[in-house]
Amino acid sequence: MSGMAEKDASRWVYQQPWPARKMTAPPPTMAASPLPPPDPQFVLRGTQSAVHALHFFGGARGQERPLLLSGSLSGLVHIWSLQTRRAVATLDGHGGQCVTWLQTLPQGHQLLSQGRDLKLRLWDLAEGRNAVVDSVPLESLGFCRSSVLARGQERWMLAVPGRGSEEVQILEMPSKTSVCTLKPEADAKPGMPMCLELWQADSSPRPLLLAGYEDGSVALWDVSERKVCSRVACHTEPVMGFDFDSQKARGVSGSAEKALAVWSLDEQQALQVCGTHELTNPGIADVKIRPDRKILATAGWDHRVRVFHWRTMKPLAVLSFHSATVHCVAFATDGLLAAGSGDQRISIWSLYPICRDASTPLLGHAEGGEVGAHALA
Amino acid sequence: MDPAQSAVPPTIREALRTLSSSEDGGRILSALGSLKRYLSGAESPAPPGEQEEFARRHFSDVLRCLVDRLSPGWLELLPDGQLEDLWASFFLEGPADQAFLVLMESIEGAAGPSFRLTKTAQLLARFLRAGRMAAVMEGQCRQQAGPAFPPLQDALLCKAVGLPDHLGNRLRRENLEAFLPQNYFPLLGEEIVRVLQALVDSLRGGWDCSVSFLSQVLGKACVHGRQKEILGVLVPRLTALTRANCLWQRVCWRLVECVPDRAMEALLTGLVEAASGPEVLSRLLGNLVMKSKKAQFVMTRKILFLQYRYSTPMLQSLLGYLAMDSQRRPLLIQVLKELLETWGSSSAIRHASLPQQHYVSKAVLICLAHLGEAELRDSREDLLASLMAGVKSRLDSSLPAVRRLGMTVAEVASARIHPEGPPLRFQYEEDELSRELLALAAPPPAADSPSEASPAVAPVAAETPDRGSANHGVPQAQPEATGSDLDSDDELVPYDMSGDRELKSGKAPAYVRDCVEALTSSEDWERWEAALRALEGLINRSPAAAREVSVELAKVLLHLEEKTSVVGFEGLRQRALVAVVVTDPAPVAEYLTSQFYALNFSLRQRMDILDVLTLAAQELSRPGRLPKAPHCGSPSPASQPSSTQAPAWRAVVEERIRSKTRRFTQGSARRGPDASPSEFNLAAGYFFFPLIRHFDRPLVTFDLLGEDQLVLGRLVHTLGVLMYLAVNTTVAVAMGKALLEFVWTLRFHGDAYVRRGLLSAVSSVLLSVPAERLLADLPDELLEARPWLADVAEQDPDEDCRVLAVKALLLLEKLKGTLLPLSSP
């Protein structure tokens, strides 16, 4: 036990490199008891409406801090500088309709935004531009977020909810040619697709699509053969969000019900449920695994963000800051966590810093932690 | 007699005359030599018949004469201390009892410090060193054959036991080490063992003898309070000697049996204390309790019921002794019945002190552990009846310690007495005492554990494998756990997640009025709970709004029932009520105090009222509360963030200054809180007087002076606290007067909790009312209170009461101290 306490102490000190500057920093002796619930590192305000999509952009090479993109209920996309903590630009391209999905492409500074105006816009953000360069019409009124598969090639693949209520359409971009439509067999009746994820195993050239459906099942599609490889019922309520760790072939999904489901994919490309994890309150709007696959975060309808250990699914933290449903969470490559909520705020958290080199902390986020963030709220 | 006296052999007469008058060394030497022939073991001895005759008739005369002649000049009549050696040899080699008596006589007869006294004392020390005391006692034990000399035996007994006292009186500062009681009595013990050894040997040889003189010595020593010294030596030796020897055991039993009744108690308590367990006690005492009424009384009544100073191991060996023999077991059952009767008697509960109740409880549990089921079954009805009566009166008590004692004993005892019945289970927190009691209830280890040393060894042996396995278990488990973690570097430490509760949907009312409505009429339990949770904050945030509905709100809260199992319902309700009272003290306190004496409330609610009033009074009288109040009253949200941040900022700066500043002395660096009028000043009367007014009017459902004494105790405590909090208020004097009168009427209350409350109330009057006013307005009350306090401090069975009374008396003394300098000039 004493060894454990020492470890705690060292970690605590490590997380707070300059405790003297943080007036709220508790004395190191506190480490013996559980760490007090964390506070957000800072909070972004000014979207003027509920935040429904978040995406970190850039910062991968570590020389500069990433930008944060947020999509709001009022149809605006804000681009936030994490340096100045101000919005540097606002993109208005969805006619006042909610922006539900944001994704940047690896090549160039291109941004995809999906809106409830049934448009998917492609923006050019290079060199301070913010112009719509292309637009894809959508035909589904659902809340299903699209997915891209781009590996730095010229051509990339896009999965969007299709015309029929149960269909998923695969497009080849930028030509916008329809590759195929993935339609479940007639007797399956999984309901609408709720979330999509295109991916491709390193070993195989065949693109695969994971889709969460309204009936709570998750299905794996082989895109080129247009057939379902495997389908497993994870929830009794619609799947609201999932994330898949292709390296461990394991995914986690959240739904309207009171549990998270963890499932895995075996060599025969069969999905099976590994287990479920009970939550305090029902409703998960979004699930994201951190790029280093250490932790995952869920956006809860109970206003809270929950952080779990990805390998063991041990609960690590409950971040209660928001006063309305949390709609989306996002991780930056440097480990920063952002959560967007119906209370029009975006909270930024720095938990369990990623350390690639054990001797030097990768992140230096502790500087200038905003004191009294709650008081100003 | 006459013919015998006339038949004094001429040689002896001649020698005596020479001794008493002659100054010639040679003649004295030859006279002593002729006398020495009559002592046993001399060269060319006289015929045995004459020797015996000499010892019986003339020896003490010779010795007296020798002592009389003792002086420095006389001793120097012959060179080289020849005469002294010869002189001493008469005492050390002659019949011991006479030598001892003559020595003691001469020491007691000495007028003051003198050469003779010193010499005789030294001789007596030599006498003791030479083990002649054994000879003295042995002589008495063997005298059965001859005519008994009761006066001589009594004299010997007195002198043998009283030796340290006599010598101490006579020698004073010149007393010798050997005569100090802590040295003498162990020696006496050793001597008794030697005599016993000799007696056992002679019994083996077929000789008859008696131990009654030894018993008398032992008994008298114990009566003199020297159990520890003498038994500390005797018991271990006898324990060892009686282990496998029937003869020794019987001698030992006889030894204890012959102890006179008046010494029995002293001896038995000493024995129980010194014996290391029931087996030893059983070996030493045999069936003494069956043979001697006195012993039975001491063992089964006096030690158990009339005294309670003995330790638990003593109780265990005593009751274990009763349990060890089939003849004695009926006695144990009898004891258990009587113990339980005492345990169950309500008057005993009221009048016995807590330690004594613990003592009796322990004895009950030990008895139960020793008795078998069949034995218990026969008297189950009686036992259960007394047990249940005791449990009932204990649960009625207002002292938590008594209640807990009742619960613990009831659980254990009912399981033993009535094992087939449904088990009795109480909810109580375990403490040291209840654990001790539970441990006692475990059946004793097998009675045939052979050696006395084993109890000390066995637990250690039993514990070590346990601890060892536990120690092995942990390190084994840990590598396994971490071993399954392939990459142990990412041991992420969870944050505190205790705040993760189920989300109550946003139904919390935003206004105090909405809360009232939600609490009274809502069927939506989530809303009801949210209202209850929000209430305290809302009241504090908008006191003006709360004041409009304050009494109504208090009524609602007071009648609120816990309809759903809300976590922390009691606390939420209490805090909300306190907030209401603090916001609007006078009307709400008036309402609450009127409800305290109203019909149709449960005791719980009445006690809640008292708690709320106490807490609210505390809050109101808290110094430094007032400056915050206007701040809350006028909503100024803009100023709030800065005001919350400024202290943090200042704290940091001050902390930094403090860390950089070196102080050489501890001055008064800290400023006390700013002085401000107590808010309680205006409201104290509303809190206090309605509560004190109606206490003696019983209602149908509520009788403070009758069986609802728990509430009365709480009321008295509350009044005391209110009095204390009313310090520096203008009504304090009136309150003090009323409270002292109230205390006076209740001062002989039977319940200890009530009496504690009364005593603390007196103390708070003394603390809160200014000294001059006390003297001017309440002199009679104080005068009356003083003897009562002194009486309680001395005689109350409850320890806390005694302590509180002493504290109140000290306050009175202090008061006198402050008043005297005022009045004397």
PDB file of N, CA and C in Angstrom, chain A residues 33-101:
ATOM      1  N   SER A  33      -5.089  10.396  -0.255  1.00  0.00           N
ATOM      2  CA  SER A  33      -6.496  10.176  -0.520  1.00  0.00           C
ATOM      3  C   SER A  33      -6.704  10.256  -2.027  1.00  0.00           C
ATOM      4  N   PRO A  34      -7.882   9.833  -2.525  1.00  0.00           N
ATOM      5  CA  PRO A  34      -8.073   9.927  -3.972  1.00  0.00           C
ATOM      6  C   PRO A  34      -7.943  11.357  -4.451  1.00  0.00           C
ATOM      7  N   LEU A  35      -7.440  11.478  -5.667  1.00  0.00           N
ATOM      8  CA  LEU A  35      -7.260  12.824  -6.209  1.00  0.00           C
ATOM      9  C   LEU A  35      -8.612  13.511  -6.267  1.00  0.00           C
ATOM     10  N   PRO A  36      -8.651  14.778  -5.931  1.00  0.00           N
ATOM     11  CA  PRO A  36      -9.936  15.472  -6.025  1.00  0.00           C
ATOM     12  C   PRO A  36     -10.380  15.523  -7.482  1.00  0.00           C
ATOM     13  N   PRO A  37     -11.690  15.597  -7.710  1.00  0.00           N
ATOM     14  CA  PRO A  37     -12.140  15.623  -9.103  1.00  0.00           C
ATOM     15  C   PRO A  37     -11.495  16.783  -9.837  1.00  0.00           C
ATOM     16  N   PRO A  38     -11.052  16.557 -11.055  1.00  0.00           N
ATOM     17  CA  PRO A  38     -10.293  17.605 -11.764  1.00  0.00           C
ATOM     18  C   PRO A  38     -11.196  18.738 -12.243  1.00  0.00           C
ATOM     19  N   ASP A  39     -10.570  19.859 -12.492  1.00  0.00           N
ATOM     20  CA  ASP A  39     -11.252  21.003 -13.089  1.00  0.00           C
ATOM     21  C   ASP A  39     -10.823  21.116 -14.549  1.00  0.00           C
ATOM     22  N   PRO A  40     -11.657  21.731 -15.362  1.00  0.00           N
ATOM     23  CA  PRO A  40     -11.214  21.917 -16.757  1.00  0.00           C
ATOM     24  C   PRO A  40     -10.005  22.839 -16.812  1.00  0.00           C
ATOM     25  N   GLN A  41      -9.196  22.614 -17.820  1.00  0.00           N
ATOM     26  CA  GLN A  41      -8.023  23.480 -17.938  1.00  0.00           C
ATOM     27  C   GLN A  41      -8.460  24.884 -18.351  1.00  0.00           C
ATOM     28  N   PHE A  42      -9.336  24.925 -19.302  1.00  0.00           N
ATOM     29  CA  PHE A  42      -9.987  26.206 -19.594  1.00  0.00           C
ATOM     30  C   PHE A  42     -11.275  25.923 -20.341  1.00  0.00           C
ATOM     31  N   VAL A  43     -12.028  26.993 -20.546  1.00  0.00           N
ATOM     32  CA  VAL A  43     -13.357  26.845 -21.127  1.00  0.00           C
ATOM     33  C   VAL A  43     -13.479  27.832 -22.282  1.00  0.00           C
ATOM     34  N   LEU A  44     -14.019  27.364 -23.390  1.00  0.00           N
ATOM     35  CA  LEU A  44     -14.242  28.246 -24.542  1.00  0.00           C
ATOM     36  C   LEU A  44     -15.713  28.605 -24.593  1.00  0.00           C
ATOM     37  N   ARG A  45     -15.956  29.908 -24.673  1.00  0.00           N
ATOM     38  CA  ARG A  45     -17.349  30.361 -24.750  1.00  0.00           C
ATOM     39  C   ARG A  45     -17.523  31.195 -26.004  1.00  0.00           C
ATOM     40  N   GLY A  46     -18.705  31.337 -26.453  1.00  0.00           N
ATOM     41  CA  GLY A  46     -18.930  32.254 -27.562  1.00  0.00           C
ATOM     42  C   GLY A  46     -19.538  31.579 -28.771  1.00  0.00           C
ATOM     43  N   THR A  47     -19.904  30.325 -28.665  1.00  0.00           N
ATOM     44  CA  THR A  47     -20.563  29.718 -29.822  1.00  0.00           C
ATOM     45  C   THR A  47     -22.010  30.184 -29.935  1.00  0.00           C
ATOM     46  N   GLN A  48     -22.547  30.724 -28.867  1.00  0.00           N
ATOM     47  CA  GLN A  48     -23.904  31.270 -28.843  1.00  0.00           C
ATOM     48  C   GLN A  48     -24.984  30.225 -29.070  1.00  0.00           C
ATOM     49  N   SER A  49     -24.593  28.999 -29.195  1.00  0.00           N
ATOM     50  CA  SER A  49     -25.601  27.945 -29.285  1.00  0.00           C
ATOM     51  C   SER A  49     -24.936  26.623 -28.906  1.00  0.00           C
ATOM     52  N   ALA A  50     -25.756  25.600 -28.796  1.00  0.00           N
ATOM     53  CA  ALA A  50     -25.238  24.321 -28.336  1.00  0.00           C
ATOM     54  C   ALA A  50     -24.163  23.791 -29.283  1.00  0.00           C
ATOM     55  N   VAL A  51     -23.173  23.136 -28.718  1.00  0.00           N
ATOM     56  CA  VAL A  51     -22.070  22.606 -29.515  1.00  0.00           C
ATOM     57  C   VAL A  51     -22.383  21.147 -29.834  1.00  0.00           C
ATOM     58  N   HIS A  52     -22.358  20.814 -31.114  1.00  0.00           N
ATOM     59  CA  HIS A  52     -22.721  19.445 -31.497  1.00  0.00           C
ATOM     60  C   HIS A  52     -21.588  18.674 -32.144  1.00  0.00           C
ATOM     61  N   ALA A  53     -20.521  19.353 -32.543  1.00  0.00           N
ATOM     62  CA  ALA A  53     -19.418  18.627 -33.177  1.00  0.00           C
ATOM     63  C   ALA A  53     -18.105  19.285 -32.770  1.00  0.00           C
ATOM     64  N   LEU A  54     -17.094  18.460 -32.562  1.00  0.00           N
ATOM     65  CA  LEU A  54     -15.778  18.981 -32.196  1.00  0.00           C
ATOM     66  C   LEU A  54     -14.739  18.196 -32.972  1.00  0.00           C
ATOM     67  N   HIS A  55     -13.695  18.873 -33.321  1.00  0.00           N
ATOM     68  CA  HIS A  55     -12.636  18.163 -34.024  1.00  0.00           C
ATOM     69  C   HIS A  55     -11.330  18.929 -33.833  1.00  0.00           C
ATOM     70  N   PHE A  56     -10.284  18.224 -33.452  1.00  0.00           N
ATOM     71  CA  PHE A  56      -8.964  18.876 -33.356  1.00  0.00           C
ATOM     72  C   PHE A  56      -8.283  18.808 -34.700  1.00  0.00           C
ATOM     73  N   PHE A  57      -7.543  19.821 -35.001  1.00  0.00           N
ATOM     74  CA  PHE A  57      -6.970  19.963 -36.335  1.00  0.00           C
ATOM     75  C   PHE A  57      -5.526  20.414 -36.176  1.00  0.00           C
ATOM     76  N   GLY A  58      -4.619  19.643 -36.781  1.00  0.00           N
ATOM     77  CA  GLY A  58      -3.211  20.029 -36.725  1.00  0.00           C
ATOM     78  C   GLY A  58      -2.599  19.688 -35.383  1.00  0.00           C
ATOM     79  N   GLY A  59      -1.414  20.213 -35.182  1.00  0.00           N
ATOM     80  CA  GLY A  59      -0.724  19.958 -33.932  1.00  0.00           C
ATOM     81  C   GLY A  59      -0.103  18.583 -33.862  1.00  0.00           C
ATOM     82  N   ALA A  60      -0.179  17.852 -34.948  1.00  0.00           N
ATOM     83  CA  ALA A  60       0.331  16.486 -34.912  1.00  0.00           C
ATOM     84  C   ALA A  60       1.839  16.475 -34.798  1.00  0.00           C
ATOM     85  N   ARG A  61       2.490  17.422 -35.425  1.00  0.00           N
ATOM     86  CA  ARG A  61       3.951  17.406 -35.399  1.00  0.00           C
ATOM     87  C   ARG A  61       4.484  18.019 -34.107  1.00  0.00           C
ATOM     88  N   GLY A  62       3.616  18.546 -33.328  1.00  0.00           N
ATOM     89  CA  GLY A  62       4.014  18.990 -31.996  1.00  0.00           C
ATOM     90  C   GLY A  62       4.695  20.338 -31.967  1.00  0.00           C
ATOM     91  N   GLN A  63       4.865  20.975 -33.119  1.00  0.00           N
ATOM     92  CA  GLN A  63       5.567  22.262 -33.080  1.00  0.00           C
ATOM     93  C   GLN A  63       4.627  23.390 -32.725  1.00  0.00           C
ATOM     94  N   GLU A  64       3.360  23.209 -32.961  1.00  0.00           N
ATOM     95  CA  GLU A  64       2.400  24.247 -32.611  1.00  0.00           C
ATOM     96  C   GLU A  64       1.205  23.582 -31.968  1.00  0.00           C
ATOM     97  N   ARG A  65       0.450  24.393 -31.272  1.00  0.00           N
ATOM     98  CA  ARG A  65      -0.724  23.812 -30.630  1.00  0.00           C
ATOM     99  C   ARG A  65      -1.828  23.673 -31.673  1.00  0.00           C
ATOM    100  N   PRO A  66      -2.620  22.629 -31.529  1.00  0.00           N
ATOM    101  CA  PRO A  66      -3.647  22.396 -32.558  1.00  0.00           C
ATOM    102  C   PRO A  66      -4.740  23.443 -32.492  1.00  0.00           C
ATOM    103  N   LEU A  67      -5.490  23.499 -33.569  1.00  0.00           N
ATOM    104  CA  LEU A  67      -6.704  24.303 -33.583  1.00  0.00           C
ATOM    105  C   LEU A  67      -7.855  23.392 -33.218  1.00  0.00           C
ATOM    106  N   LEU A  68      -8.893  23.990 -32.711  1.00  0.00           N
ATOM    107  CA  LEU A  68     -10.085  23.214 -32.391  1.00  0.00           C
ATOM    108  C   LEU A  68     -11.237  23.727 -33.236  1.00  0.00           C
ATOM    109  N   LEU A  69     -11.915  22.802 -33.889  1.00  0.00           N
ATOM    110  CA  LEU A  69     -13.074  23.171 -34.676  1.00  0.00           C
ATOM    111  C   LEU A  69     -14.324  22.757 -33.918  1.00  0.00           C
ATOM    112  N   SER A  70     -15.308  23.635 -33.919  1.00  0.00           N
ATOM    113  CA  SER A  70     -16.549  23.260 -33.264  1.00  0.00           C
ATOM    114  C   SER A  70     -17.716  23.595 -34.180  1.00  0.00           C
ATOM    115  N   GLY A  71     -18.684  22.679 -34.178  1.00  0.00           N
ATOM    116  CA  GLY A  71     -19.882  22.946 -34.962  1.00  0.00           C
ATOM    117  C   GLY A  71     -21.055  23.131 -34.043  1.00  0.00           C
ATOM    118  N   SER A  72     -21.880  24.139 -34.346  1.00  0.00           N
ATOM    119  CA  SER A  72     -22.929  24.478 -33.393  1.00  0.00           C
ATOM    120  C   SER A  72     -24.315  24.249 -33.975  1.00  0.00           C
ATOM    121  N   LEU A  73     -25.256  24.336 -33.073  1.00  0.00           N
ATOM    122  CA  LEU A  73     -26.654  24.139 -33.441  1.00  0.00           C
ATOM    123  C   LEU A  73     -27.114  25.199 -34.430  1.00  0.00           C
ATOM    124  N   SER A  74     -26.497  26.396 -34.345  1.00  0.00           N
ATOM    125  CA  SER A  74     -26.925  27.476 -35.222  1.00  0.00           C
ATOM    126  C   SER A  74     -26.259  27.389 -36.596  1.00  0.00           C
ATOM    127  N   GLY A  75     -25.563  26.318 -36.866  1.00  0.00           N
ATOM    128  CA  GLY A  75     -25.023  26.105 -38.198  1.00  0.00           C
ATOM    129  C   GLY A  75     -23.641  26.688 -38.420  1.00  0.00           C
ATOM    130  N   LEU A  76     -23.057  27.267 -37.412  1.00  0.00           N
ATOM    131  CA  LEU A  76     -21.742  27.866 -37.586  1.00  0.00           C
ATOM    132  C   LEU A  76     -20.661  26.881 -37.198  1.00  0.00           C
ATOM    133  N   VAL A  77     -19.535  26.998 -37.869  1.00  0.00           N
ATOM    134  CA  VAL A  77     -18.346  26.250 -37.487  1.00  0.00           C
ATOM    135  C   VAL A  77     -17.335  27.268 -36.968  1.00  0.00           C
ATOM    136  N   HIS A  78     -16.892  27.100 -35.708  1.00  0.00           N
ATOM    137  CA  HIS A  78     -15.903  28.017 -35.146  1.00  0.00           C
ATOM    138  C   HIS A  78     -14.553  27.352 -35.176  1.00  0.00           C
ATOM    139  N   ILE A  79     -13.552  28.142 -35.468  1.00  0.00           N
ATOM    140  CA  ILE A  79     -12.185  27.641 -35.408  1.00  0.00           C
ATOM    141  C   ILE A  79     -11.504  28.352 -34.238  1.00  0.00           C
ATOM    142  N   TRP A  80     -11.080  27.557 -33.257  1.00  0.00           N
ATOM    143  CA  TRP A  80     -10.540  28.138 -32.030  1.00  0.00           C
ATOM    144  C   TRP A  80      -9.040  27.952 -31.991  1.00  0.00           C
ATOM    145  N   SER A  81      -8.376  28.997 -31.569  1.00  0.00           N
ATOM    146  CA  SER A  81      -6.945  28.862 -31.301  1.00  0.00           C
ATOM    147  C   SER A  81      -6.786  28.472 -29.836  1.00  0.00           C
ATOM    148  N   LEU A  82      -6.071  27.429 -29.596  1.00  0.00           N
ATOM    149  CA  LEU A  82      -5.862  27.025 -28.205  1.00  0.00           C
ATOM    150  C   LEU A  82      -4.778  27.867 -27.548  1.00  0.00           C
ATOM    151  N   GLN A  83      -4.048  28.622 -28.371  1.00  0.00           N
ATOM    152  CA  GLN A  83      -3.044  29.525 -27.819  1.00  0.00           C
ATOM    153  C   GLN A  83      -3.715  30.735 -27.194  1.00  0.00           C
ATOM    154  N   THR A  84      -4.532  31.373 -27.984  1.00  0.00           N
ATOM    155  CA  THR A  84      -5.180  32.594 -27.496  1.00  0.00           C
ATOM    156  C   THR A  84      -6.532  32.320 -26.869  1.00  0.00           C
ATOM    157  N   ARG A  85      -7.029  31.129 -27.077  1.00  0.00           N
ATOM    158  CA  ARG A  85      -8.340  30.729 -26.578  1.00  0.00           C
ATOM    159  C   ARG A  85      -9.448  31.632 -27.119  1.00  0.00           C
ATOM    160  N   ARG A  86      -9.252  32.026 -28.341  1.00  0.00           N
ATOM    161  CA  ARG A  86     -10.291  32.828 -28.994  1.00  0.00           C
ATOM    162  C   ARG A  86     -10.650  32.128 -30.297  1.00  0.00           C
ATOM    163  N   ALA A  87     -11.869  32.460 -30.782  1.00  0.00           N
ATOM    164  CA  ALA A  87     -12.240  31.952 -32.098  1.00  0.00           C
ATOM    165  C   ALA A  87     -11.479  32.763 -33.145  1.00  0.00           C
ATOM    166  N   VAL A  88     -10.757  32.081 -34.019  1.00  0.00           N
ATOM    167  CA  VAL A  88     -10.010  32.824 -35.037  1.00  0.00           C
ATOM    168  C   VAL A  88     -10.836  32.976 -36.296  1.00  0.00           C
ATOM    169  N   ALA A  89     -11.802  32.095 -36.491  1.00  0.00           N
ATOM    170  CA  ALA A  89     -12.622  32.225 -37.690  1.00  0.00           C
ATOM    171  C   ALA A  89     -13.959  31.560 -37.462  1.00  0.00           C
ATOM    172  N   THR A  90     -14.930  31.978 -38.218  1.00  0.00           N
ATOM    173  CA  THR A  90     -16.257  31.369 -38.145  1.00  0.00           C
ATOM    174  C   THR A  90     -16.689  31.025 -39.571  1.00  0.00           C
ATOM    175  N   LEU A  91     -17.106  29.794 -39.773  1.00  0.00           N
ATOM    176  CA  LEU A  91     -17.548  29.387 -41.099  1.00  0.00           C
ATOM    177  C   LEU A  91     -19.055  29.237 -41.055  1.00  0.00           C
ATOM    178  N   ASP A  92     -19.718  29.869 -41.984  1.00  0.00           N
ATOM    179  CA  ASP A  92     -21.172  29.783 -42.025  1.00  0.00           C
ATOM    180  C   ASP A  92     -21.546  29.169 -43.355  1.00  0.00           C
ATOM    181  N   GLY A  93     -21.909  27.880 -43.322  1.00  0.00           N
ATOM    182  CA  GLY A  93     -22.206  27.251 -44.606  1.00  0.00           C
ATOM    183  C   GLY A  93     -23.371  26.303 -44.550  1.00  0.00           C
ATOM    184  N   HIS A  94     -24.083  26.290 -43.458  1.00  0.00           N
ATOM    185  CA  HIS A  94     -25.164  25.315 -43.383  1.00  0.00           C
ATOM    186  C   HIS A  94     -26.528  25.962 -43.177  1.00  0.00           C
ATOM    187  N   GLY A  95     -26.602  27.217 -43.495  1.00  0.00           N
ATOM    188  CA  GLY A  95     -27.899  27.881 -43.500  1.00  0.00           C
ATOM    189  C   GLY A  95     -28.633  27.826 -42.170  1.00  0.00           C
ATOM    190  N   GLY A  96     -27.895  27.962 -41.111  1.00  0.00           N
ATOM    191  CA  GLY A  96     -28.544  27.996 -39.802  1.00  0.00           C
ATOM    192  C   GLY A  96     -28.970  26.629 -39.293  1.00  0.00           C
ATOM    193  N   GLN A  97     -28.612  25.597 -39.982  1.00  0.00           N
ATOM    194  CA  GLN A  97     -28.968  24.253 -39.512  1.00  0.00           C
ATOM    195  C   GLN A  97     -27.780  23.630 -38.770  1.00  0.00           C
ATOM    196  N   CYS A  98     -28.116  22.776 -37.885  1.00  0.00           N
ATOM    197  CA  CYS A  98     -27.102  22.225 -36.970  1.00  0.00           C
ATOM    198  C   CYS A  98     -25.964  21.530 -37.717  1.00  0.00           C
ATOM    199  N   VAL A  99     -24.767  21.789 -37.259  1.00  0.00           N
ATOM    200  CA  VAL A  99     -23.609  21.083 -37.806  1.00  0.00           C
ATOM    201  C   VAL A  99     -23.383  19.840 -36.948  1.00  0.00           C
ATOM    202  N   THR A 100     -23.396  18.681 -37.558  1.00  0.00           N
ATOM    203  CA  THR A 100     -23.336  17.457 -36.753  1.00  0.00           C
ATOM    204  C   THR A 100     -21.994  16.743 -36.836  1.00  0.00           C
ATOM    205  N   TRP A 101     -21.180  17.080 -37.817  1.00  0.00           N
ATOM    206  CA  TRP A 101     -19.947  16.300 -37.973  1.00  0.00           C
ATOM    207  C   TRP A 101     -18.875  17.173 -38.588  1.00  0.00           C
TER     208      TRP A 101
END
